[in-house]
Amino acid sequence: MYKIVTLLVLFCVCDGFKILLFFPVPGKSHSILGEGYVRYLSNAGHEVTYVTPIIMKNPPPRVRQVDISQNIGLLPGHIFDIKQLMYKELDLQEMYIIRSVIRNFINGTIQGSTMQHFMHDPKEQYDVVVVEWLYTELGSGLSAVFNCPLIWSTSTEVHSEILSLIGDGLNPAYSVYIWDREFSTTFYYRLRHLWLLFKDIYDRVTYKAIENKMFEQSFLSAVESRGRRLPTFDEVRYNASLMLGNSHISTGDPHSLPQAYKSIGGYHIKENVESLPKGIHLLGLV
């Protein structure tokens, strides 16, 4: 009887979750971060559905992948043109450029046939969704579709734009705007940082109506097909339960952070280091 009771108790407390990971960017650095979640969550016994344009080879057990690699064609060819970047013909530090590109890219990905079929399938049910943040919050609508908590994942050091989603942003009097190339606490650079922050806010306000329309077009049908009302975009993107950031206090700036933000920098590093491919030679310094 003691063994039976113990077994029943273990069944009650050892419960895995159905987790949806949405990492839509077709870049190797982004897929490395997404695969880090896949490994840890699957090893912990959870059932993971991984939406990605870069399919994992030999994924762990309990992992299902949703291939959205057709979204690669949604990115303009020049955005990763190394020559243009090196000669500064294209400056990815200009927020209005990168935001416009990513906003349209994520919107096209969600409105694509693969994602629409996935969201309209009544068999798809999840306990939580983890969404990669990249200059737009459109992906947060997946939590509305599946009526589950939202967790943001960010690949950068903390900054005001992401922290504003779960609380207050950083004070510009002592923090540096993330895209500024120079760090200084002089009065001039503090004004510069404040100006860049105002430009960022202006850009987001300007495109708010456009993003609201994209949000509705992407998720309205899927949510209504499940018998619910689609919340507003602001209700969804500011309702995250948690934010996980690829940062660490030992390498970043000291900030007072909200309880909902957790630094997990380095989580993507594999415990077992793989050998370098054959044919790669290491050059020593002379």
mmCIF file of C-alpha atoms in Angstrom, residues 39-263:
data_model
loop_
_atom_site.group_PDB
_atom_site.id
_atom_site.type_symbol
_atom_site.label_atom_id
_atom_site.label_comp_id
_atom_site.label_asym_id
_atom_site.label_seq_id
_atom_site.Cartn_x
_atom_site.Cartn_y
_atom_site.Cartn_z
ATOM 1 C CA ARG A 39 17.025 20.807 -25.247
ATOM 2 C CA TYR A 40 16.340 22.024 -21.718
ATOM 3 C CA LEU A 41 12.562 21.718 -21.886
ATOM 4 C CA SER A 42 12.554 18.291 -23.515
ATOM 5 C CA ASN A 43 15.156 17.002 -21.043
ATOM 6 C CA ALA A 44 12.876 18.205 -18.232
ATOM 7 C CA GLY A 45 10.110 15.972 -19.567
ATOM 8 C CA HIS A 46 7.957 18.543 -21.339
ATOM 9 C CA GLU A 47 6.289 18.023 -24.708
ATOM 10 C CA VAL A 48 7.717 20.671 -27.038
ATOM 11 C CA THR A 49 6.446 21.982 -30.377
ATOM 12 C CA TYR A 50 9.153 24.040 -32.047
ATOM 13 C CA VAL A 51 8.147 26.471 -34.812
ATOM 14 C CA THR A 52 11.300 27.232 -36.784
ATOM 15 C CA PRO A 53 12.631 27.875 -40.298
ATOM 16 C CA ILE A 54 15.831 25.928 -39.477
ATOM 17 C CA ILE A 55 14.921 22.330 -38.698
ATOM 18 C CA MET A 56 16.960 20.515 -36.059
ATOM 19 C CA LYS A 57 18.708 17.303 -37.064
ATOM 20 C CA ASN A 58 18.047 14.428 -34.685
ATOM 21 C CA PRO A 59 15.835 16.411 -32.275
ATOM 22 C CA PRO A 60 15.352 15.144 -28.711
ATOM 23 C CA PRO A 61 12.393 12.911 -27.828
ATOM 24 C CA ARG A 62 8.996 14.557 -27.279
ATOM 25 C CA VAL A 63 9.895 17.325 -29.748
ATOM 26 C CA ARG A 64 7.788 18.111 -32.800
ATOM 27 C CA GLN A 65 8.992 20.675 -35.326
ATOM 28 C CA VAL A 66 6.848 22.927 -37.509
ATOM 29 C CA ASP A 67 8.745 23.892 -40.647
ATOM 30 C CA ILE A 68 8.213 27.537 -41.672
ATOM 31 C CA SER A 69 11.319 27.749 -43.874
ATOM 32 C CA GLN A 70 9.226 29.241 -46.684
ATOM 33 C CA ASN A 71 9.383 32.510 -44.748
ATOM 34 C CA ILE A 72 13.015 32.996 -45.829
ATOM 35 C CA GLY A 73 11.671 34.510 -49.040
ATOM 36 C CA LEU A 74 9.920 37.227 -47.016
ATOM 37 C CA LEU A 75 13.231 38.878 -46.106
ATOM 38 C CA PRO A 76 14.670 41.361 -48.620
ATOM 39 C CA GLY A 77 17.904 40.011 -50.087
ATOM 40 C CA HIS A 78 19.958 43.088 -49.188
ATOM 41 C CA ILE A 79 19.276 42.836 -45.465
ATOM 42 C CA PHE A 80 22.096 40.289 -45.049
ATOM 43 C CA ASP A 81 24.329 41.660 -47.794
ATOM 44 C CA ILE A 82 27.770 41.680 -46.130
ATOM 45 C CA LYS A 83 29.245 44.041 -48.735
ATOM 46 C CA GLN A 84 26.582 46.682 -48.113
ATOM 47 C CA LEU A 85 27.041 46.322 -44.370
ATOM 48 C CA MET A 86 30.829 46.615 -44.546
ATOM 49 C CA TYR A 87 30.700 49.714 -46.745
ATOM 50 C CA LYS A 88 27.913 51.188 -44.578
ATOM 51 C CA GLU A 89 25.531 51.338 -47.535
ATOM 52 C CA LEU A 90 23.068 49.628 -45.215
ATOM 53 C CA ASP A 91 22.979 50.547 -41.538
ATOM 54 C CA LEU A 92 21.093 48.099 -39.352
ATOM 55 C CA GLN A 93 21.489 50.528 -36.479
ATOM 56 C CA GLU A 94 18.750 52.636 -38.082
ATOM 57 C CA MET A 95 15.726 51.471 -36.186
ATOM 58 C CA TYR A 96 13.139 52.550 -38.746
ATOM 59 C CA ILE A 97 14.804 50.230 -41.300
ATOM 60 C CA ILE A 98 15.144 47.131 -39.166
ATOM 61 C CA ARG A 99 11.717 47.552 -37.534
ATOM 62 C CA SER A 100 9.944 47.886 -40.845
ATOM 63 C CA VAL A 101 11.689 44.821 -42.263
ATOM 64 C CA ILE A 102 11.094 42.622 -39.208
ATOM 65 C CA ARG A 103 7.519 43.804 -38.743
ATOM 66 C CA ASN A 104 6.590 42.828 -42.310
ATOM 67 C CA PHE A 105 8.582 39.596 -42.037
ATOM 68 C CA ILE A 106 6.836 38.381 -38.868
ATOM 69 C CA ASN A 107 3.459 39.456 -40.229
ATOM 70 C CA GLY A 108 4.045 37.521 -43.450
ATOM 71 C CA THR A 109 5.204 34.473 -41.496
ATOM 72 C CA ILE A 110 2.098 34.368 -39.306
ATOM 73 C CA GLN A 111 -0.272 34.975 -42.218
ATOM 74 C CA GLY A 112 1.438 32.254 -44.264
ATOM 75 C CA SER A 113 -0.422 29.026 -44.996
ATOM 76 C CA THR A 114 1.644 26.894 -42.585
ATOM 77 C CA MET A 115 1.010 29.068 -39.534
ATOM 78 C CA GLN A 116 -2.638 29.681 -40.405
ATOM 79 C CA HIS A 117 -3.299 25.952 -40.754
ATOM 80 C CA PHE A 118 -1.436 25.338 -37.503
ATOM 81 C CA MET A 119 -3.436 27.952 -35.566
ATOM 82 C CA HIS A 120 -6.788 26.826 -36.999
ATOM 83 C CA ASP A 121 -6.218 23.168 -36.079
ATOM 84 C CA PRO A 122 -8.436 22.482 -33.020
ATOM 85 C CA LYS A 123 -6.136 19.626 -31.992
ATOM 86 C CA GLU A 124 -3.356 22.105 -31.259
ATOM 87 C CA GLN A 125 -3.569 22.931 -27.543
ATOM 88 C CA TYR A 126 -0.769 24.327 -25.352
ATOM 89 C CA ASP A 127 -0.113 25.191 -21.736
ATOM 90 C CA VAL A 128 2.329 28.032 -22.469
ATOM 91 C CA VAL A 129 3.925 29.732 -25.464
ATOM 92 C CA VAL A 130 7.480 31.111 -25.600
ATOM 93 C CA VAL A 131 7.883 33.829 -28.241
ATOM 94 C CA GLU A 132 11.152 35.287 -29.483
ATOM 95 C CA TRP A 133 11.050 39.083 -29.307
ATOM 96 C CA LEU A 134 12.625 40.909 -32.227
ATOM 97 C CA TYR A 135 11.520 44.542 -32.653
ATOM 98 C CA THR A 136 7.846 43.631 -32.821
ATOM 99 C CA GLU A 137 5.349 41.915 -30.524
ATOM 100 C CA LEU A 138 3.126 40.407 -33.224
ATOM 101 C CA GLY A 139 4.078 36.887 -32.152
ATOM 102 C CA SER A 140 2.358 37.427 -28.808
ATOM 103 C CA GLY A 141 -0.956 36.744 -30.535
ATOM 104 C CA LEU A 142 -0.216 33.013 -30.292
ATOM 105 C CA SER A 143 -1.041 33.185 -26.589
ATOM 106 C CA ALA A 144 -4.476 34.538 -27.527
ATOM 107 C CA VAL A 145 -5.023 31.758 -30.062
ATOM 108 C CA PHE A 146 -4.173 28.973 -27.627
ATOM 109 C CA ASN A 147 -5.517 30.804 -24.555
ATOM 110 C CA CYS A 148 -2.333 30.209 -22.572
ATOM 111 C CA PRO A 149 0.310 32.252 -20.709
ATOM 112 C CA LEU A 150 2.934 34.149 -22.696
ATOM 113 C CA ILE A 151 6.685 34.106 -22.061
ATOM 114 C CA TRP A 152 8.962 36.493 -23.924
ATOM 115 C CA SER A 153 12.457 35.418 -24.936
ATOM 116 C CA THR A 154 15.020 38.113 -25.756
ATOM 117 C CA SER A 155 18.478 37.645 -27.246
ATOM 118 C CA THR A 156 20.033 40.907 -26.039
ATOM 119 C CA GLU A 157 21.042 42.734 -22.900
ATOM 120 C CA VAL A 158 18.138 44.402 -21.098
ATOM 121 C CA HIS A 159 16.879 47.709 -22.475
ATOM 122 C CA SER A 160 13.828 49.931 -22.145
ATOM 123 C CA GLU A 161 11.945 48.592 -25.136
ATOM 124 C CA ILE A 162 11.671 45.059 -23.805
ATOM 125 C CA LEU A 163 11.294 45.977 -20.138
ATOM 126 C CA SER A 164 8.349 48.233 -20.987
ATOM 127 C CA LEU A 165 6.448 45.045 -21.916
ATOM 128 C CA ILE A 166 6.560 43.755 -18.323
ATOM 129 C CA GLY A 167 6.895 46.967 -16.343
ATOM 130 C CA ASP A 168 8.759 50.251 -16.498
ATOM 131 C CA GLY A 169 11.651 50.974 -18.834
ATOM 132 C CA LEU A 170 15.124 51.963 -17.672
ATOM 133 C CA ASN A 171 15.785 55.489 -16.459
ATOM 134 C CA PRO A 172 17.601 57.321 -19.325
ATOM 135 C CA ALA A 173 19.516 59.420 -16.775
ATOM 136 C CA TYR A 174 21.817 56.518 -16.004
ATOM 137 C CA SER A 175 21.178 53.914 -18.705
ATOM 138 C CA VAL A 176 22.481 53.767 -22.257
ATOM 139 C CA TYR A 177 20.209 53.455 -25.260
ATOM 140 C CA ILE A 178 20.935 50.014 -26.648
ATOM 141 C CA TRP A 179 21.715 51.121 -30.188
ATOM 142 C CA ASP A 180 24.031 53.985 -29.324
ATOM 143 C CA ARG A 181 27.592 53.190 -30.401
ATOM 144 C CA GLU A 182 29.294 55.135 -27.635
ATOM 145 C CA PHE A 183 29.036 54.957 -23.889
ATOM 146 C CA SER A 184 29.487 58.085 -21.831
ATOM 147 C CA THR A 185 27.905 59.703 -18.810
ATOM 148 C CA THR A 186 28.590 63.265 -19.966
ATOM 149 C CA PHE A 187 25.651 65.617 -20.269
ATOM 150 C CA TYR A 188 25.874 65.602 -24.088
ATOM 151 C CA TYR A 189 25.620 61.827 -24.378
ATOM 152 C CA ARG A 190 22.828 61.657 -21.843
ATOM 153 C CA LEU A 191 20.886 64.076 -24.036
ATOM 154 C CA ARG A 192 21.803 61.956 -27.052
ATOM 155 C CA HIS A 193 20.508 58.815 -25.387
ATOM 156 C CA LEU A 194 17.293 60.587 -24.415
ATOM 157 C CA TRP A 195 16.826 61.811 -28.003
ATOM 158 C CA LEU A 196 17.268 58.289 -29.386
ATOM 159 C CA LEU A 197 14.746 57.011 -26.872
ATOM 160 C CA PHE A 198 12.211 59.651 -27.958
ATOM 161 C CA LYS A 199 12.791 58.699 -31.611
ATOM 162 C CA ASP A 200 12.133 55.086 -30.698
ATOM 163 C CA ILE A 201 8.879 55.959 -28.916
ATOM 164 C CA TYR A 202 7.776 58.140 -31.853
ATOM 165 C CA ASP A 203 8.426 55.313 -34.302
ATOM 166 C CA ARG A 204 6.365 52.871 -32.262
ATOM 167 C CA VAL A 205 3.467 55.320 -31.896
ATOM 168 C CA THR A 206 3.536 56.093 -35.624
ATOM 169 C CA TYR A 207 3.212 52.441 -36.613
ATOM 170 C CA LYS A 208 0.779 51.434 -33.870
ATOM 171 C CA ALA A 209 -2.264 51.528 -36.152
ATOM 172 C CA ILE A 210 -0.452 49.426 -38.762
ATOM 173 C CA GLU A 211 0.555 46.808 -36.197
ATOM 174 C CA ASN A 212 -2.970 46.686 -34.765
ATOM 175 C CA LYS A 213 -4.295 45.915 -38.245
ATOM 176 C CA MET A 214 -1.628 43.237 -38.809
ATOM 177 C CA PHE A 215 -2.492 41.679 -35.445
ATOM 178 C CA GLU A 216 -6.173 41.461 -36.277
ATOM 179 C CA GLN A 217 -5.580 40.067 -39.768
ATOM 180 C CA SER A 218 -3.201 37.436 -38.405
ATOM 181 C CA PHE A 219 -5.144 36.113 -35.418
ATOM 182 C CA LEU A 220 -8.829 37.086 -35.601
ATOM 183 C CA SER A 221 -9.985 34.098 -37.644
ATOM 184 C CA ALA A 222 -8.036 31.549 -35.579
ATOM 185 C CA VAL A 223 -9.282 32.902 -32.250
ATOM 186 C CA GLU A 224 -12.901 33.117 -33.387
ATOM 187 C CA SER A 225 -12.729 29.570 -34.776
ATOM 188 C CA ARG A 226 -12.027 28.466 -31.199
ATOM 189 C CA GLY A 227 -15.107 30.286 -29.908
ATOM 190 C CA ARG A 228 -13.391 33.244 -28.242
ATOM 191 C CA ARG A 229 -13.054 36.974 -28.743
ATOM 192 C CA LEU A 230 -9.730 38.361 -29.934
ATOM 193 C CA PRO A 231 -8.262 40.708 -27.285
ATOM 194 C CA THR A 232 -6.642 43.948 -28.375
ATOM 195 C CA PHE A 233 -2.983 43.939 -29.334
ATOM 196 C CA ASP A 234 -2.034 45.899 -26.215
ATOM 197 C CA GLU A 235 -3.961 43.503 -23.969
ATOM 198 C CA VAL A 236 -1.918 40.606 -25.312
ATOM 199 C CA ARG A 237 1.616 41.965 -25.649
ATOM 200 C CA TYR A 238 1.620 43.627 -22.215
ATOM 201 C CA ASN A 239 0.242 40.520 -20.496
ATOM 202 C CA ALA A 240 3.351 38.325 -20.452
ATOM 203 C CA SER A 241 3.856 36.227 -17.341
ATOM 204 C CA LEU A 242 7.631 36.103 -17.692
ATOM 205 C CA MET A 243 10.561 37.378 -19.749
ATOM 206 C CA LEU A 244 13.729 35.312 -20.198
ATOM 207 C CA GLY A 245 16.775 37.248 -21.374
ATOM 208 C CA ASN A 246 20.054 36.072 -22.869
ATOM 209 C CA SER A 247 21.988 38.304 -20.479
ATOM 210 C CA HIS A 248 23.960 37.981 -17.256
ATOM 211 C CA ILE A 249 24.819 40.398 -14.475
ATOM 212 C CA SER A 250 28.530 39.529 -14.776
ATOM 213 C CA THR A 251 28.743 40.833 -18.345
ATOM 214 C CA GLY A 252 25.990 43.449 -18.532
ATOM 215 C CA ASP A 253 25.158 46.758 -16.900
ATOM 216 C CA PRO A 254 23.759 46.775 -13.345
ATOM 217 C CA HIS A 255 20.069 47.623 -13.412
ATOM 218 C CA SER A 256 17.120 47.352 -11.105
ATOM 219 C CA LEU A 257 15.009 44.745 -12.896
ATOM 220 C CA PRO A 258 11.379 43.691 -12.420
ATOM 221 C CA GLN A 259 10.697 40.293 -10.884
ATOM 222 C CA ALA A 260 9.218 39.070 -14.160
ATOM 223 C CA TYR A 261 12.605 39.364 -15.896
ATOM 224 C CA LYS A 262 15.043 36.479 -15.474
ATOM 225 C CA SER A 263 18.581 36.454 -16.878
#
